[in-house]
GROMACS .gro file of C-alpha atoms in nm:
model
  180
    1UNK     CA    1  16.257   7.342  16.822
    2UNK     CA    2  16.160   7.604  16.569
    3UNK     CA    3  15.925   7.870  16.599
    4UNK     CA    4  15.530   7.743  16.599
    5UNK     CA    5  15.410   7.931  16.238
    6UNK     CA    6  15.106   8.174  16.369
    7UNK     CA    7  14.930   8.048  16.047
    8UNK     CA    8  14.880   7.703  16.209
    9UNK     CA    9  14.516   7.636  16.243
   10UNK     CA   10  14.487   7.520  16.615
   11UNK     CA   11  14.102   7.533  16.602
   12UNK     CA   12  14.115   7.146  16.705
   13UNK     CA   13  14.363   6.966  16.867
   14UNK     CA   14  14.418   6.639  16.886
   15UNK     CA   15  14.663   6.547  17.105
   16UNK     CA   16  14.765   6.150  17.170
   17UNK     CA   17  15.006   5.922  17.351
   18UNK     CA   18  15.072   5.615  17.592
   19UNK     CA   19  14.907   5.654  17.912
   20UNK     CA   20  15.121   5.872  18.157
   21UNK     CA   21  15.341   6.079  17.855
   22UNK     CA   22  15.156   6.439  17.950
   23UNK     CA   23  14.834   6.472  17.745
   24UNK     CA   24  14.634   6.611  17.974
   25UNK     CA   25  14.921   6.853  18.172
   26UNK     CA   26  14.966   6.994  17.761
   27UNK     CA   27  14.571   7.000  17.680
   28UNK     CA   28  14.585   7.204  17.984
   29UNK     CA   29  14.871   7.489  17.882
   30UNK     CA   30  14.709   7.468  17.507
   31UNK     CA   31  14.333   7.522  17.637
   32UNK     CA   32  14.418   7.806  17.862
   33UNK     CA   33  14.616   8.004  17.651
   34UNK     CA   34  14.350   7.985  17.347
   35UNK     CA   35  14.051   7.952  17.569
   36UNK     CA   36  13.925   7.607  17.404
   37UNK     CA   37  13.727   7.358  17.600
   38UNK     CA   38  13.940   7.048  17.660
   39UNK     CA   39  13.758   6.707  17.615
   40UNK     CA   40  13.928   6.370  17.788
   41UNK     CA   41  13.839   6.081  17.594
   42UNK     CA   42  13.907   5.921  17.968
   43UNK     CA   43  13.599   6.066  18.077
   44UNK     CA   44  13.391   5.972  17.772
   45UNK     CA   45  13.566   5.612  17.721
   46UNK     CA   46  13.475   5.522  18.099
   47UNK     CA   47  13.159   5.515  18.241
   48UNK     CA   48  13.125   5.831  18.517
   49UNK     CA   49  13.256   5.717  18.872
   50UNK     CA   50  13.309   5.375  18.781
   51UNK     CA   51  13.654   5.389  18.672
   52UNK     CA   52  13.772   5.000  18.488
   53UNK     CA   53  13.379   5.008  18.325
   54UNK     CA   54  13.394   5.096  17.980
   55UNK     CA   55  13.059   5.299  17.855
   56UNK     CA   56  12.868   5.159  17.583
   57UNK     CA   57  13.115   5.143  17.237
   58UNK     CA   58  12.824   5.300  17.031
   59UNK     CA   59  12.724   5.545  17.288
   60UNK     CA   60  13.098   5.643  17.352
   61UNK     CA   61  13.153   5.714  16.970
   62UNK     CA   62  12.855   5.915  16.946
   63UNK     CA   63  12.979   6.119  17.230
   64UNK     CA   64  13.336   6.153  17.070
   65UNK     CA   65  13.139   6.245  16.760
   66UNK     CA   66  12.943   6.513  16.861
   67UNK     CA   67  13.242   6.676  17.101
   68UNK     CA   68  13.435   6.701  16.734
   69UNK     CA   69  13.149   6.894  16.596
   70UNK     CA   70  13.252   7.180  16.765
   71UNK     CA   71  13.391   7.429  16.612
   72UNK     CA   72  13.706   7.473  16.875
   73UNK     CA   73  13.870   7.233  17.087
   74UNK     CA   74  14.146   7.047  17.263
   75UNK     CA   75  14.106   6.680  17.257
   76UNK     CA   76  14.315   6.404  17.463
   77UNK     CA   77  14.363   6.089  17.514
   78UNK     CA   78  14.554   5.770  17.396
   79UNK     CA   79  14.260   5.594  17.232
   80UNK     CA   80  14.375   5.515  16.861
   81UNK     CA   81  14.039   5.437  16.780
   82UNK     CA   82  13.837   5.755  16.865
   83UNK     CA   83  14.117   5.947  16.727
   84UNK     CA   84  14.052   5.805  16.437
   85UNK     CA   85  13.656   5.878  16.453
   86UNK     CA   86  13.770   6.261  16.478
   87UNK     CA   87  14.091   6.287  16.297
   88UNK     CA   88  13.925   6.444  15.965
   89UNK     CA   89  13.809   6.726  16.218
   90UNK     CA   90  14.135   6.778  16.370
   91UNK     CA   91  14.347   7.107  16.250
   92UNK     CA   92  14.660   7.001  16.406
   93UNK     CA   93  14.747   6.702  16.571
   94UNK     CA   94  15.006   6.681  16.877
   95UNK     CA   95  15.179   6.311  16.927
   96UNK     CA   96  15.368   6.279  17.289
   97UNK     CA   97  15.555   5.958  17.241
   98UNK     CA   98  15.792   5.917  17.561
   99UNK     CA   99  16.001   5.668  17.651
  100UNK     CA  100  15.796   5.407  17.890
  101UNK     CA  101  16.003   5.449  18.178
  102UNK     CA  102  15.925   5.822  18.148
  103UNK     CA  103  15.552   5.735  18.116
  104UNK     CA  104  15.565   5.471  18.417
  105UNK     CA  105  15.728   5.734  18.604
  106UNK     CA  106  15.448   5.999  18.533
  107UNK     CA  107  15.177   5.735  18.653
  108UNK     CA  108  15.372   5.615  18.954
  109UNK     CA  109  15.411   6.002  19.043
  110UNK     CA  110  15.035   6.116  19.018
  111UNK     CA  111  14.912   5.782  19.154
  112UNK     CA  112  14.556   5.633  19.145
  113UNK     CA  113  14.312   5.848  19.073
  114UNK     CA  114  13.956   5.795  18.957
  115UNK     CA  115  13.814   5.554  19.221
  116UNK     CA  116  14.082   5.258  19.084
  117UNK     CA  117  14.176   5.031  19.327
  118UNK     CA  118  14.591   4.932  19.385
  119UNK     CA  119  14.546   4.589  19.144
  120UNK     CA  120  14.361   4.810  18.849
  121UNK     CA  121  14.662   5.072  18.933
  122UNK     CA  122  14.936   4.727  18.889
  123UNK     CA  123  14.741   4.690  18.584
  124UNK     CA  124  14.772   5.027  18.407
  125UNK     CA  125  15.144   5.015  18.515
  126UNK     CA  126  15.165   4.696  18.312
  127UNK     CA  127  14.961   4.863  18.041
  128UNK     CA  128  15.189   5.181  18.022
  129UNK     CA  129  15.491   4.974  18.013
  130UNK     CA  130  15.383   4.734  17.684
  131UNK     CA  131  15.265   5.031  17.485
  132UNK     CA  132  15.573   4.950  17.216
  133UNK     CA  133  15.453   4.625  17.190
  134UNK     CA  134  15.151   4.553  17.143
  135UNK     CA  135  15.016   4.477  16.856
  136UNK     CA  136  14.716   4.465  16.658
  137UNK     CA  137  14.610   4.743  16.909
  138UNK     CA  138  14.445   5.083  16.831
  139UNK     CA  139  14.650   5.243  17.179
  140UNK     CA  140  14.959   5.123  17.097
  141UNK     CA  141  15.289   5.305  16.963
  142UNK     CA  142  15.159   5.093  16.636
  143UNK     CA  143  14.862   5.278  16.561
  144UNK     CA  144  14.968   5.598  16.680
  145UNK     CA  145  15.275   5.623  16.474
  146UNK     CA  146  15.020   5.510  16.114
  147UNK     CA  147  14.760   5.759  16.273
  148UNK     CA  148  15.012   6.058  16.264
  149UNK     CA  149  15.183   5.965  15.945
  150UNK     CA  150  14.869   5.961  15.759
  151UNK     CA  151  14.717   6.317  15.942
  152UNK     CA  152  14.794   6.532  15.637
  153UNK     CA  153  14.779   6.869  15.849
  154UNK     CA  154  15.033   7.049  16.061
  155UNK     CA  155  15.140   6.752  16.316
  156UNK     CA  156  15.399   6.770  16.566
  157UNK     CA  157  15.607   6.481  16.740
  158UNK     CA  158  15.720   6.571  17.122
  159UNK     CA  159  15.932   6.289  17.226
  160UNK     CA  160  16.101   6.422  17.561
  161UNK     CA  161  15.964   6.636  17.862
  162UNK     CA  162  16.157   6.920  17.785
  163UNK     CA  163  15.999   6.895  17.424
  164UNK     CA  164  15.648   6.932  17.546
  165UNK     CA  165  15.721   7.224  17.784
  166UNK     CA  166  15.919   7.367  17.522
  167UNK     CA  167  15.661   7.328  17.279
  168UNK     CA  168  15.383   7.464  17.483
  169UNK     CA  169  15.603   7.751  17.601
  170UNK     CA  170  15.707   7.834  17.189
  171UNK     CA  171  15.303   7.811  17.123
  172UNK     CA  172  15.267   8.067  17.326
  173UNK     CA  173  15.525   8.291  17.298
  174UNK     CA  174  15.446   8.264  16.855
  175UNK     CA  175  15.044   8.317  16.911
  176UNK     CA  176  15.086   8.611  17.171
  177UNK     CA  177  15.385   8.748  16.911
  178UNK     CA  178  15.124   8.671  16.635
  179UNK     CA  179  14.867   8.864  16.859
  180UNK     CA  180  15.071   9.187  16.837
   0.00000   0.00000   0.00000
């Protein structure tokens, strides 16, 4: 991978992919090292504590709305659809698109997590595994891949592991060089 250009706007990230690809692990690296607050679109999709419950659509939007407003930012999440609601406010956008297995792996390894119980864990296994083929389906490879062809502004595709530590490892060798 080539060298980040220190020119690249990363005021607001958007950063998408199947469930289990990395999002949050590189929202992490990227928030730390530029001091941005990091917004899961888990934890506005879902209701709080009741993981499986999705919040009010029109409530959840307005949330992912306002959270854009700001004027720095690293968002996540594999929600086509509220990427979409923020895209025009994104200054870069990242796009983790692992292989399934890779992503199945990543799930099976952190486990369940947010109150879900073993069947609604079965379930986003399932989920994880289809993400090539749905259809018709804002989180699906589908929309991602017409979501980051149409994002006009620096965009980067990480489609490994080693890609996305790479790439967060490059970002911040090139802004601390860019520091200097």
């Amino acid at each position: 991978m080539d060298s980040i250009n220190p020119s690249t706007p990363f005021e607001r990230v958007l950063i998408m992919g199947n469930g289990g690809s990395g999002k949050t692990w590189l929202a992490r690296r990227i928030g730390e090292q530029l001091h941005h607050p990091i917004i899961h679109l888990d934890d506005i999709h879902w209701e709080p504590g009741r993981y499986g419950i999705a919040r009010d659509r029109t409530l959840r939007d307005e949330m992912v709305t306002a959270a854009a407003n700001d004027d720095r930012w690293i968002m996540e999440g594999v929600y086509g659809q509220l990427v979409n609601l923020v895209l025009n406010r994104a200054t870069a956008l990242i796009w983790i698109d692992l292989p399934e297995e890779a992503c199945i792996a990543n799930v099976k390894e952190r486990g369940i997590q947010g109150g879900e119980t073993q069947t609604q864990f079965d379930g986003l296994v399932t989920w994880v595994a289809g993400y090539r083929t749905r259809r018709n389906n804002w989180n699906s490879f589908e929309a991602h891949a017409r979501l980051f062809s149409a994002f006009p502004l620096p965009k980067f595709l990480l489609s490994s592991r080693d890609a996305v530590t790479e790439f967060a490892d490059r970002l911040f060798m090139d802004i601390g060089a860019a520091d200097k």
